[in-house]
Amino acid sequence: ARVDLDSLEAGGAEGRDDWRQLGSGDDECGDQVHSAKLRGRGEPGQSRSVAGLIESVAMPQPLVSAIVLCYNQAKYVVECLEGVKAQDYPNLELIINDDASRDDSAKVIEAWLKRNSISHRFLRSPTNQGLCRSLNHAIRYSRGKYISGIAADDVWLPGKLRAQVELLERLPARVGVVYSNALQVDESGNPLPQRFIESQRQFAVMPQGNIHQALWGGNYIPAMTTLVKRACYDQVGLFEVRQALP
């Protein structure tokens, strides 16, 4: 899946009318957010876009922890890492966790790191730990105010982190997560007909604000599109790891 910023959405906030225009992608400001960053669909005559407003005001640039989780994804991990490197957000730490891959993933990652001057921490599990334990392990090493995780067979499009940080920095303090839709591709990179959310659920209006009720109907959020405040993990804890039944 490839992260698509056609609509940035936010969850966990009250008073959402204060920021709805930056969250939907269906209105003028929302469209300018994603077109300025990724799509270039803005009208030539537009002189005042959200991107322009952002640039005109000095924005904080808190540290973001980008976590890449890899397990037997040697074929795709370089493209994933290049997507992280291509982010235009300047204050970024890269944490890679290889979960005892049986293919050449670790060697491919090490070779990429040698070719690229990028601050990083490469964690290698001696035995396979599974998704939740691997993610928890990486989060414990992270230092960012915001955390975004991605599997090594997914790709972030340029501008993903910057757009989401700028959005969260403007939203009320109780907003903990923003997310977007994601384009889907097959193993060869060919686009699939549906985006991720549409393949999971059908919404007349994309949920935002307090989305607990929507989530009770089944998770629809592409995990790789989220940007999460560290404070959320501090408050509720890390991902639950359930032991398999005998």
Short mmCIF file of C-alpha atoms in Angstrom, two decimals:
data_model
loop_
_atom_site.label_atom_id
_atom_site.label_comp_id
_atom_site.label_asym_id
_atom_site.label_seq_id
_atom_site.Cartn_x
_atom_site.Cartn_y
_atom_site.Cartn_z
CA ALA A 1 0.00 0.00 0.00
CA ARG A 2 1.12 3.54 -0.66
CA VAL A 3 0.09 6.30 1.69
CA ASP A 4 -2.24 8.79 0.05
CA LEU A 5 -2.94 12.19 1.58
CA ASP A 6 -6.15 12.83 -0.32
CA SER A 7 -7.85 13.27 3.05
CA LEU A 8 -6.11 13.82 6.32
CA GLU A 9 -8.40 12.82 9.15
CA ALA A 10 -8.00 13.18 12.89
CA GLY A 11 -9.38 11.24 15.80
CA GLY A 12 -9.88 11.76 19.50
CA ALA A 13 -10.91 15.42 19.64
CA GLU A 14 -13.87 17.46 20.72
CA GLY A 15 -14.79 20.76 19.08
CA ARG A 16 -13.84 19.33 15.71
CA ASP A 17 -15.53 22.14 13.76
CA ASP A 18 -12.45 24.22 14.64
CA TRP A 19 -10.28 22.05 12.42
CA ARG A 20 -12.65 20.23 10.11
CA GLN A 21 -11.47 22.18 7.05
CA LEU A 22 -7.96 20.82 7.46
CA GLY A 23 -9.19 17.30 7.90
CA SER A 24 -11.55 16.32 5.14
CA GLY A 25 -9.94 16.81 1.76
CA ASP A 26 -13.44 17.45 0.37
CA ASP A 27 -13.33 21.18 0.93
CA GLU A 28 -11.09 23.84 -0.52
CA CYS A 29 -8.46 23.91 2.22
CA GLY A 30 -8.27 20.15 2.51
CA ASP A 31 -7.78 19.81 -1.24
CA GLN A 32 -5.00 22.38 -1.20
CA VAL A 33 -3.21 20.52 1.56
CA HIS A 34 -2.86 17.35 -0.43
CA SER A 35 -2.47 18.98 -3.85
CA ALA A 36 0.34 21.21 -2.63
CA LYS A 37 2.12 18.26 -1.09
CA LEU A 38 1.48 15.45 -3.55
CA ARG A 39 -1.00 15.88 -6.36
CA GLY A 40 -0.51 19.32 -7.86
CA ARG A 41 -4.25 19.67 -8.47
CA GLY A 42 -4.58 23.23 -7.17
CA GLU A 43 -5.91 25.82 -9.58
CA PRO A 44 -3.14 28.02 -11.08
CA GLY A 45 -4.91 31.18 -9.95
CA GLN A 46 -5.00 30.26 -6.28
CA SER A 47 -2.72 32.63 -4.41
CA ARG A 48 -3.49 31.68 -0.82
CA SER A 49 -3.24 27.96 -0.07
CA VAL A 50 -2.80 26.08 3.17
CA ALA A 51 0.75 25.31 2.14
CA GLY A 52 1.38 29.04 1.75
CA LEU A 53 -0.12 29.77 5.12
CA ILE A 54 2.06 27.10 6.71
CA GLU A 55 5.19 28.55 5.15
CA SER A 56 4.29 32.06 6.29
CA VAL A 57 4.18 31.07 9.96
CA ALA A 58 7.15 29.58 11.81
CA MET A 59 5.99 26.11 12.80
CA PRO A 60 7.53 23.94 15.50
CA GLN A 61 9.30 20.91 14.10
CA PRO A 62 9.28 18.35 16.92
CA LEU A 63 11.14 15.08 16.53
CA VAL A 64 9.29 12.34 14.64
CA SER A 65 10.22 8.69 15.09
CA ALA A 66 9.78 6.75 11.85
CA ILE A 67 9.63 3.03 12.64
CA VAL A 68 10.14 0.48 9.86
CA LEU A 69 9.16 -3.10 10.70
CA CYS A 70 10.65 -5.80 8.51
CA TYR A 71 10.09 -9.54 8.30
CA ASN A 72 11.12 -11.38 5.12
CA GLN A 73 10.66 -8.29 2.95
CA ALA A 74 14.05 -8.03 1.27
CA LYS A 75 12.32 -7.47 -2.08
CA TYR A 76 10.57 -4.30 -0.92
CA VAL A 77 12.52 -2.83 2.01
CA VAL A 78 14.75 -0.55 -0.08
CA GLU A 79 11.73 1.14 -1.65
CA CYS A 80 10.24 1.58 1.81
CA LEU A 81 13.45 3.11 3.19
CA GLU A 82 13.75 5.40 0.18
CA GLY A 83 10.22 6.61 0.95
CA VAL A 84 11.31 7.49 4.50
CA LYS A 85 14.43 9.22 3.21
CA ALA A 86 12.37 11.22 0.70
CA GLN A 87 10.25 12.81 3.44
CA ASP A 88 10.76 16.58 3.48
CA TYR A 89 10.47 16.80 7.25
CA PRO A 90 13.82 17.81 8.75
CA ASN A 91 13.61 16.48 12.32
CA LEU A 92 13.36 12.73 11.87
CA GLU A 93 14.85 9.65 13.50
CA LEU A 94 14.75 6.32 11.68
CA ILE A 95 14.33 3.10 13.68
CA ILE A 96 14.37 -0.20 11.80
CA ASN A 97 13.41 -3.48 13.44
CA ASP A 98 14.15 -6.71 11.60
CA ASP A 99 12.19 -9.53 13.23
CA ALA A 100 14.61 -12.40 12.55
CA SER A 101 13.93 -12.46 8.81
CA ARG A 102 14.81 -15.70 7.05
CA ASP A 103 15.61 -13.99 3.77
CA ASP A 104 18.31 -11.37 3.05
CA SER A 105 16.39 -8.49 4.60
CA ALA A 106 19.03 -7.66 7.22
CA LYS A 107 21.84 -7.63 4.64
CA VAL A 108 19.80 -5.46 2.28
CA ILE A 109 19.03 -3.02 5.10
CA GLU A 110 22.69 -2.85 6.20
CA ALA A 111 23.81 -2.19 2.63
CA TRP A 112 21.24 0.60 2.24
CA LEU A 113 22.31 2.20 5.51
CA LYS A 114 25.95 2.18 4.39
CA ARG A 115 24.99 3.97 1.18
CA ASN A 116 22.91 6.62 2.92
CA SER A 117 23.90 9.15 5.54
CA ILE A 118 20.81 9.10 7.70
CA SER A 119 20.50 9.00 11.46
CA HIS A 120 19.22 5.57 12.38
CA ARG A 121 18.98 2.75 14.88
CA PHE A 122 18.90 -0.79 13.46
CA LEU A 123 17.37 -3.34 15.83
CA ARG A 124 17.69 -7.04 15.02
CA SER A 125 15.66 -9.63 16.92
CA PRO A 126 17.50 -12.94 17.47
CA THR A 127 14.19 -14.82 17.23
CA ASN A 128 10.88 -13.96 15.62
CA GLN A 129 8.81 -11.87 18.02
CA GLY A 130 5.74 -11.04 15.96
CA LEU A 131 4.28 -7.70 15.00
CA CYS A 132 3.17 -6.32 18.36
CA ARG A 133 6.35 -7.21 20.26
CA SER A 134 8.50 -5.82 17.43
CA LEU A 135 6.58 -2.56 17.38
CA ASN A 136 6.70 -2.23 21.16
CA HIS A 137 10.46 -2.88 21.08
CA ALA A 138 11.00 -0.12 18.53
CA ILE A 139 8.73 2.33 20.36
CA ARG A 140 10.77 1.86 23.55
CA TYR A 141 13.85 3.04 21.66
CA SER A 142 12.09 6.00 20.05
CA ARG A 143 12.47 9.57 21.29
CA GLY A 144 10.02 11.49 19.10
CA LYS A 145 7.03 13.55 20.16
CA TYR A 146 5.26 11.81 17.27
CA ILE A 147 5.57 8.21 16.09
CA SER A 148 4.74 6.75 12.69
CA GLY A 149 5.22 3.10 11.82
CA ILE A 150 5.34 1.35 8.48
CA ALA A 151 5.84 -2.23 7.32
CA ALA A 152 8.79 -2.72 4.99
CA ASP A 153 6.54 -3.69 2.08
CA ASP A 154 4.66 -0.37 2.21
CA VAL A 155 5.76 3.06 0.97
CA TRP A 156 5.17 6.63 2.17
CA LEU A 157 4.64 9.22 -0.52
CA PRO A 158 6.57 12.51 -0.21
CA GLY A 159 5.14 15.05 2.21
CA LYS A 160 3.33 12.54 4.42
CA LEU A 161 5.09 13.35 7.69
CA ARG A 162 5.31 17.11 7.20
CA ALA A 163 1.61 17.44 6.41
CA GLN A 164 0.60 15.35 9.41
CA VAL A 165 2.93 17.08 11.87
CA GLU A 166 1.70 20.49 10.75
CA LEU A 167 -1.87 19.32 11.21
CA LEU A 168 -1.35 17.85 14.68
CA GLU A 169 0.58 20.91 15.84
CA ARG A 170 -2.49 23.04 15.02
CA LEU A 171 -5.20 20.77 16.40
CA PRO A 172 -6.45 20.78 20.00
CA ALA A 173 -4.15 19.06 22.49
CA ARG A 174 -6.56 16.16 23.04
CA VAL A 175 -6.25 15.02 19.40
CA GLY A 176 -3.91 12.03 19.50
CA VAL A 177 -3.85 10.57 15.99
CA VAL A 178 -4.20 11.62 12.37
CA TYR A 179 -4.58 9.23 9.45
CA SER A 180 -5.23 9.17 5.73
CA ASN A 181 -6.35 6.77 3.05
CA ALA A 182 -3.82 4.64 1.15
CA LEU A 183 -3.41 3.60 -2.44
CA GLN A 184 -3.14 -0.16 -2.92
CA VAL A 185 -0.75 -1.93 -5.30
CA ASP A 186 0.00 -5.56 -6.05
CA GLU A 187 3.35 -7.31 -5.53
CA SER A 188 4.64 -5.84 -8.80
CA GLY A 189 3.61 -2.29 -7.93
CA ASN A 190 0.59 -2.20 -10.22
CA PRO A 191 -2.28 -0.10 -8.78
CA LEU A 192 -5.36 -1.89 -7.52
CA PRO A 193 -8.81 -0.44 -8.21
CA GLN A 194 -9.75 0.42 -4.62
CA ARG A 195 -8.00 2.47 -1.99
CA PHE A 196 -7.48 0.83 1.37
CA ILE A 197 -10.40 2.29 3.32
CA GLU A 198 -12.91 1.64 0.56
CA SER A 199 -11.78 -1.98 0.45
CA GLN A 200 -12.56 -2.33 4.17
CA ARG A 201 -15.58 -0.12 4.86
CA GLN A 202 -17.94 2.24 3.07
CA PHE A 203 -18.48 5.71 4.56
CA ALA A 204 -20.62 8.54 3.24
CA VAL A 205 -18.36 10.90 5.23
CA MET A 206 -14.95 9.89 6.53
CA PRO A 207 -15.03 9.61 10.34
CA GLN A 208 -13.14 12.21 12.31
CA GLY A 209 -13.18 13.60 15.82
CA ASN A 210 -14.24 10.91 18.30
CA ILE A 211 -14.19 7.84 16.04
CA HIS A 212 -14.70 5.14 18.67
CA GLN A 213 -18.17 4.26 17.37
CA ALA A 214 -16.86 3.82 13.83
CA LEU A 215 -14.03 1.60 15.02
CA TRP A 216 -16.45 -0.70 16.86
CA GLY A 217 -17.76 -1.64 13.43
CA GLY A 218 -14.30 -2.83 12.42
CA ASN A 219 -10.93 -1.21 11.97
CA TYR A 220 -10.62 0.61 8.65
CA ILE A 221 -7.52 2.75 9.27
CA PRO A 222 -4.38 1.90 7.27
CA ALA A 223 -1.79 1.58 10.03
CA MET A 224 1.05 2.94 7.91
CA THR A 225 -0.81 6.23 7.40
CA THR A 226 -1.10 7.13 11.09
CA LEU A 227 0.90 9.68 13.02
CA VAL A 228 0.48 9.14 16.76
CA LYS A 229 1.42 11.34 19.68
CA ARG A 230 3.81 9.63 22.08
CA ALA A 231 1.57 10.89 24.86
CA CYS A 232 -1.04 8.35 23.72
CA TYR A 233 1.32 5.47 24.45
CA ASP A 234 2.35 7.09 27.73
CA GLN A 235 -1.30 7.24 28.75
CA VAL A 236 -2.68 3.87 27.60
CA GLY A 237 0.46 1.74 27.25
CA LEU A 238 1.99 -0.13 24.33
CA PHE A 239 0.35 -2.75 22.12
CA GLU A 240 -1.13 -5.70 23.93
CA VAL A 241 0.69 -8.97 23.37
CA ARG A 242 -1.58 -11.97 23.86
CA GLN A 243 -0.17 -15.41 24.53
CA ALA A 244 -1.37 -18.13 22.19
CA LEU A 245 -3.73 -20.65 23.71
CA PRO A 246 -2.26 -24.15 24.25
#
